[in-house]
PDB file of C-alpha atoms in Angstrom:
ATOM      1  CA  UNK O 969      33.832  -9.361 -61.050  1.00  0.00           C
ATOM      2  CA  UNK O 970      31.676 -10.693 -58.376  1.00  0.00           C
ATOM      3  CA  UNK O 971      30.432 -10.005 -55.329  1.00  0.00           C
ATOM      4  CA  UNK O 972      31.880 -10.916 -51.597  1.00  0.00           C
ATOM      5  CA  UNK O 973      30.305 -10.553 -48.820  1.00  0.00           C
ATOM      6  CA  UNK O 974      31.879 -11.411 -45.239  1.00  0.00           C
ATOM      7  CA  UNK O 975      30.940 -12.627 -41.992  1.00  0.00           C
ATOM      8  CA  UNK O 976      32.044 -14.015 -38.808  1.00  0.00           C
ATOM      9  CA  UNK O 977      33.820 -11.280 -37.066  1.00  0.00           C
ATOM     10  CA  UNK O 978      32.982 -10.057 -33.889  1.00  0.00           C
ATOM     11  CA  UNK O 979      34.618  -9.668 -29.719  1.00  0.00           C
ATOM     12  CA  UNK O 980      36.992 -12.750 -28.688  1.00  0.00           C
ATOM     13  CA  UNK O 981      38.985 -13.225 -25.708  1.00  0.00           C
ATOM     14  CA  UNK O 982      42.861 -13.954 -26.916  1.00  0.00           C
ATOM     15  CA  UNK O 983      43.419 -17.806 -27.143  1.00  0.00           C
ATOM     16  CA  UNK O 984      39.905 -17.760 -28.433  1.00  0.00           C
ATOM     17  CA  UNK O 985      38.653 -18.757 -32.080  1.00  0.00           C
ATOM     18  CA  UNK O 986      36.294 -17.341 -34.924  1.00  0.00           C
ATOM     19  CA  UNK O 987      35.432 -18.782 -38.396  1.00  0.00           C
ATOM     20  CA  UNK O 988      35.053 -16.078 -41.303  1.00  0.00           C
ATOM     21  CA  UNK O 989      32.767 -16.533 -44.166  1.00  0.00           C
ATOM     22  CA  UNK O 990      32.935 -15.016 -47.683  1.00  0.00           C
ATOM     23  CA  UNK O 991      29.836 -15.718 -50.040  1.00  0.00           C
ATOM     24  CA  UNK O 992      30.959 -15.744 -53.600  1.00  0.00           C
ATOM     25  CA  UNK O 993      28.601 -14.845 -56.271  1.00  0.00           C
ATOM     26  CA  UNK O 994      30.607 -17.151 -58.370  1.00  0.00           C
ATOM     27  CA  UNK O 995      29.034 -20.155 -60.443  1.00  0.00           C
ATOM     28  CA  UNK O 996      32.137 -22.339 -60.064  1.00  0.00           C
ATOM     29  CA  UNK O 997      34.086 -21.041 -57.281  1.00  0.00           C
ATOM     30  CA  UNK O 998      37.109 -23.705 -58.096  1.00  0.00           C
ATOM     31  CA  UNK O 999      37.856 -21.427 -61.131  1.00  0.00           C
ATOM     32  CA  UNK O1000      38.670 -18.582 -58.806  1.00  0.00           C
ATOM     33  CA  UNK O1001      41.897 -17.646 -56.434  1.00  0.00           C
ATOM     34  CA  UNK O1002      40.473 -16.262 -52.748  1.00  0.00           C
ATOM     35  CA  UNK O1003      42.569 -14.311 -50.462  1.00  0.00           C
ATOM     36  CA  UNK O1004      41.881 -12.805 -46.832  1.00  0.00           C
ATOM     37  CA  UNK O1005      43.501  -9.846 -45.842  1.00  0.00           C
ATOM     38  CA  UNK O1006      43.235  -7.764 -43.254  1.00  0.00           C
ATOM     39  CA  UNK O1007      44.175  -4.113 -42.562  1.00  0.00           C
ATOM     40  CA  UNK O1008      44.187  -3.211 -38.482  1.00  0.00           C
ATOM     41  CA  UNK O1009      44.109   0.961 -37.539  1.00  0.00           C
ATOM     42  CA  UNK O1010      47.197   3.258 -39.016  1.00  0.00           C
ATOM     43  CA  UNK O1011      48.622   0.214 -40.936  1.00  0.00           C
ATOM     44  CA  UNK O1012      48.984  -1.087 -44.572  1.00  0.00           C
ATOM     45  CA  UNK O1013      46.441  -3.671 -45.696  1.00  0.00           C
ATOM     46  CA  UNK O1014      48.497  -6.570 -45.150  1.00  0.00           C
ATOM     47  CA  UNK O1015      47.902 -10.802 -46.671  1.00  0.00           C
ATOM     48  CA  UNK O1016      47.079 -12.823 -44.531  1.00  0.00           C
ATOM     49  CA  UNK O1017      46.790 -16.254 -46.580  1.00  0.00           C
ATOM     50  CA  UNK O1018      45.378 -17.294 -49.725  1.00  0.00           C
ATOM     51  CA  UNK O1019      43.909 -20.279 -51.919  1.00  0.00           C
ATOM     52  CA  UNK O1020      44.681 -21.112 -55.625  1.00  0.00           C
ATOM     53  CA  UNK O1021      42.018 -22.972 -57.845  1.00  0.00           C
ATOM     54  CA  UNK O1022      44.127 -25.853 -57.561  1.00  0.00           C
ATOM     55  CA  UNK O1023      44.002 -25.941 -53.748  1.00  0.00           C
ATOM     56  CA  UNK O1024      47.643 -24.504 -52.774  1.00  0.00           C
ATOM     57  CA  UNK O1025      47.164 -22.637 -49.735  1.00  0.00           C
ATOM     58  CA  UNK O1026      49.950 -19.432 -48.809  1.00  0.00           C
ATOM     59  CA  UNK O1027      49.922 -18.058 -44.782  1.00  0.00           C
ATOM     60  CA  UNK O1028      51.279 -14.869 -43.402  1.00  0.00           C
ATOM     61  CA  UNK O1029      54.243 -16.139 -41.150  1.00  0.00           C
ATOM     62  CA  UNK O1030      52.408 -13.782 -38.464  1.00  0.00           C
ATOM     63  CA  UNK O1031      49.179 -16.251 -38.634  1.00  0.00           C
ATOM     64  CA  UNK O1032      50.709 -19.803 -40.185  1.00  0.00           C
ATOM     65  CA  UNK O1033      49.648 -22.425 -37.766  1.00  0.00           C
ATOM     66  CA  UNK O1034      46.343 -20.459 -36.360  1.00  0.00           C
ATOM     67  CA  UNK O1035      44.769 -19.674 -39.527  1.00  0.00           C
ATOM     68  CA  UNK O1036      43.320 -22.371 -41.746  1.00  0.00           C
ATOM     69  CA  UNK O1037      41.737 -21.274 -45.348  1.00  0.00           C
ATOM     70  CA  UNK O1038      39.765 -23.721 -47.096  1.00  0.00           C
ATOM     71  CA  UNK O1039      36.715 -23.137 -49.543  1.00  0.00           C
ATOM     72  CA  UNK O1040      33.299 -24.726 -50.379  1.00  0.00           C
ATOM     73  CA  UNK O1041      32.473 -25.087 -53.909  1.00  0.00           C
ATOM     74  CA  UNK O1042      29.441 -26.018 -53.515  1.00  0.00           C
ATOM     75  CA  UNK O1043      28.361 -23.499 -51.681  1.00  0.00           C
ATOM     76  CA  UNK O1044      30.239 -21.095 -53.148  1.00  0.00           C
ATOM     77  CA  UNK O1045      31.717 -20.055 -49.670  1.00  0.00           C
ATOM     78  CA  UNK O1046      35.029 -19.621 -48.735  1.00  0.00           C
ATOM     79  CA  UNK O1047      36.552 -19.541 -45.186  1.00  0.00           C
ATOM     80  CA  UNK O1048      39.010 -18.681 -42.939  1.00  0.00           C
ATOM     81  CA  UNK O1049      39.430 -20.344 -39.487  1.00  0.00           C
ATOM     82  CA  UNK O1050      41.375 -17.938 -36.332  1.00  0.00           C
ATOM     83  CA  UNK O1051      42.438 -20.096 -33.848  1.00  0.00           C
ATOM     84  CA  UNK O1052      44.836 -18.894 -31.056  1.00  0.00           C
ATOM     85  CA  UNK O1053      43.912 -15.566 -31.504  1.00  0.00           C
ATOM     86  CA  UNK O1054      46.201 -12.768 -30.337  1.00  0.00           C
ATOM     87  CA  UNK O1055      45.039  -8.851 -29.788  1.00  0.00           C
ATOM     88  CA  UNK O1056      47.596  -8.067 -32.327  1.00  0.00           C
ATOM     89  CA  UNK O1057      45.378  -9.870 -35.038  1.00  0.00           C
ATOM     90  CA  UNK O1058      42.650  -7.165 -34.733  1.00  0.00           C
ATOM     91  CA  UNK O1059      41.763  -5.594 -38.051  1.00  0.00           C
ATOM     92  CA  UNK O1060      39.390  -5.568 -40.514  1.00  0.00           C
ATOM     93  CA  UNK O1061      38.941  -8.778 -42.310  1.00  0.00           C
ATOM     94  CA  UNK O1062      38.764  -8.594 -46.235  1.00  0.00           C
ATOM     95  CA  UNK O1063      38.273 -11.853 -48.863  1.00  0.00           C
ATOM     96  CA  UNK O1064      39.296 -10.977 -52.258  1.00  0.00           C
ATOM     97  CA  UNK O1065      38.782 -13.389 -55.478  1.00  0.00           C
ATOM     98  CA  UNK O1066      39.644 -13.355 -59.003  1.00  0.00           C
ATOM     99  CA  UNK O1067      39.175 -16.149 -61.324  1.00  0.00           C
ATOM    100  CA  UNK O1068      42.386 -17.279 -62.851  1.00  0.00           C
ATOM    101  CA  UNK O1069      43.804 -20.920 -64.510  1.00  0.00           C
ATOM    102  CA  UNK O1070      46.955 -20.598 -62.245  1.00  0.00           C
ATOM    103  CA  UNK O1071      47.801 -22.829 -59.727  1.00  0.00           C
ATOM    104  CA  UNK O1072      49.620 -20.451 -57.351  1.00  0.00           C
ATOM    105  CA  UNK O1073      48.722 -17.364 -55.559  1.00  0.00           C
ATOM    106  CA  UNK O1074      50.777 -14.341 -53.508  1.00  0.00           C
ATOM    107  CA  UNK O1075      49.423 -12.534 -50.692  1.00  0.00           C
ATOM    108  CA  UNK O1076      49.346  -9.376 -52.906  1.00  0.00           C
ATOM    109  CA  UNK O1077      46.035  -6.929 -53.384  1.00  0.00           C
ATOM    110  CA  UNK O1078      47.088  -6.467 -56.739  1.00  0.00           C
ATOM    111  CA  UNK O1079      46.695  -9.642 -57.344  1.00  0.00           C
ATOM    112  CA  UNK O1080      42.921  -9.907 -56.747  1.00  0.00           C
ATOM    113  CA  UNK O1081      39.783  -7.811 -59.078  1.00  0.00           C
ATOM    114  CA  UNK O1082      37.257  -8.669 -56.744  1.00  0.00           C
ATOM    115  CA  UNK O1083      36.783  -7.422 -52.586  1.00  0.00           C
ATOM    116  CA  UNK O1084      34.200  -7.511 -49.718  1.00  0.00           C
ATOM    117  CA  UNK O1085      33.142  -4.736 -47.343  1.00  0.00           C
ATOM    118  CA  UNK O1086      35.068  -6.815 -44.539  1.00  0.00           C
ATOM    119  CA  UNK O1087      34.501  -7.784 -41.264  1.00  0.00           C
ATOM    120  CA  UNK O1088      35.661  -6.299 -37.993  1.00  0.00           C
ATOM    121  CA  UNK O1089      37.583  -8.484 -35.529  1.00  0.00           C
ATOM    122  CA  UNK O1090      38.706  -8.054 -32.426  1.00  0.00           C
ATOM    123  CA  UNK O1091      40.691  -9.794 -29.527  1.00  0.00           C
ATOM    124  CA  UNK O1092      40.777  -8.204 -26.142  1.00  0.00           C
ATOM    125  CA  UNK O1093      43.824  -9.241 -23.665  1.00  0.00           C
TER     126      UNK O1093
END
């Protein structure tokens, strides 16, 4: 397993933006699929976005057009850009990674073996 450390969360007003970062202790991040998930109080963890090792991205309907997933293989870091934030985006955001040869990813926690500790995102109205 690899180690993942998220950062970039915080408090922002509705309509604002944040960029979450996920530093991954992997020598070749391009061989990993990356996922971002979130969990609000009293709710189940839900998939937000994922990026396959082949570069295909997938977004939940609730965030498509507002969030953007990306990676910098040289820095071994994944990102999630959060724009046009809404109060319902408030949650702890987790990044996850798994080494794979697949060119696809799905928004299921069971598909990822390594997880970060999470970073809190709070959107005020």
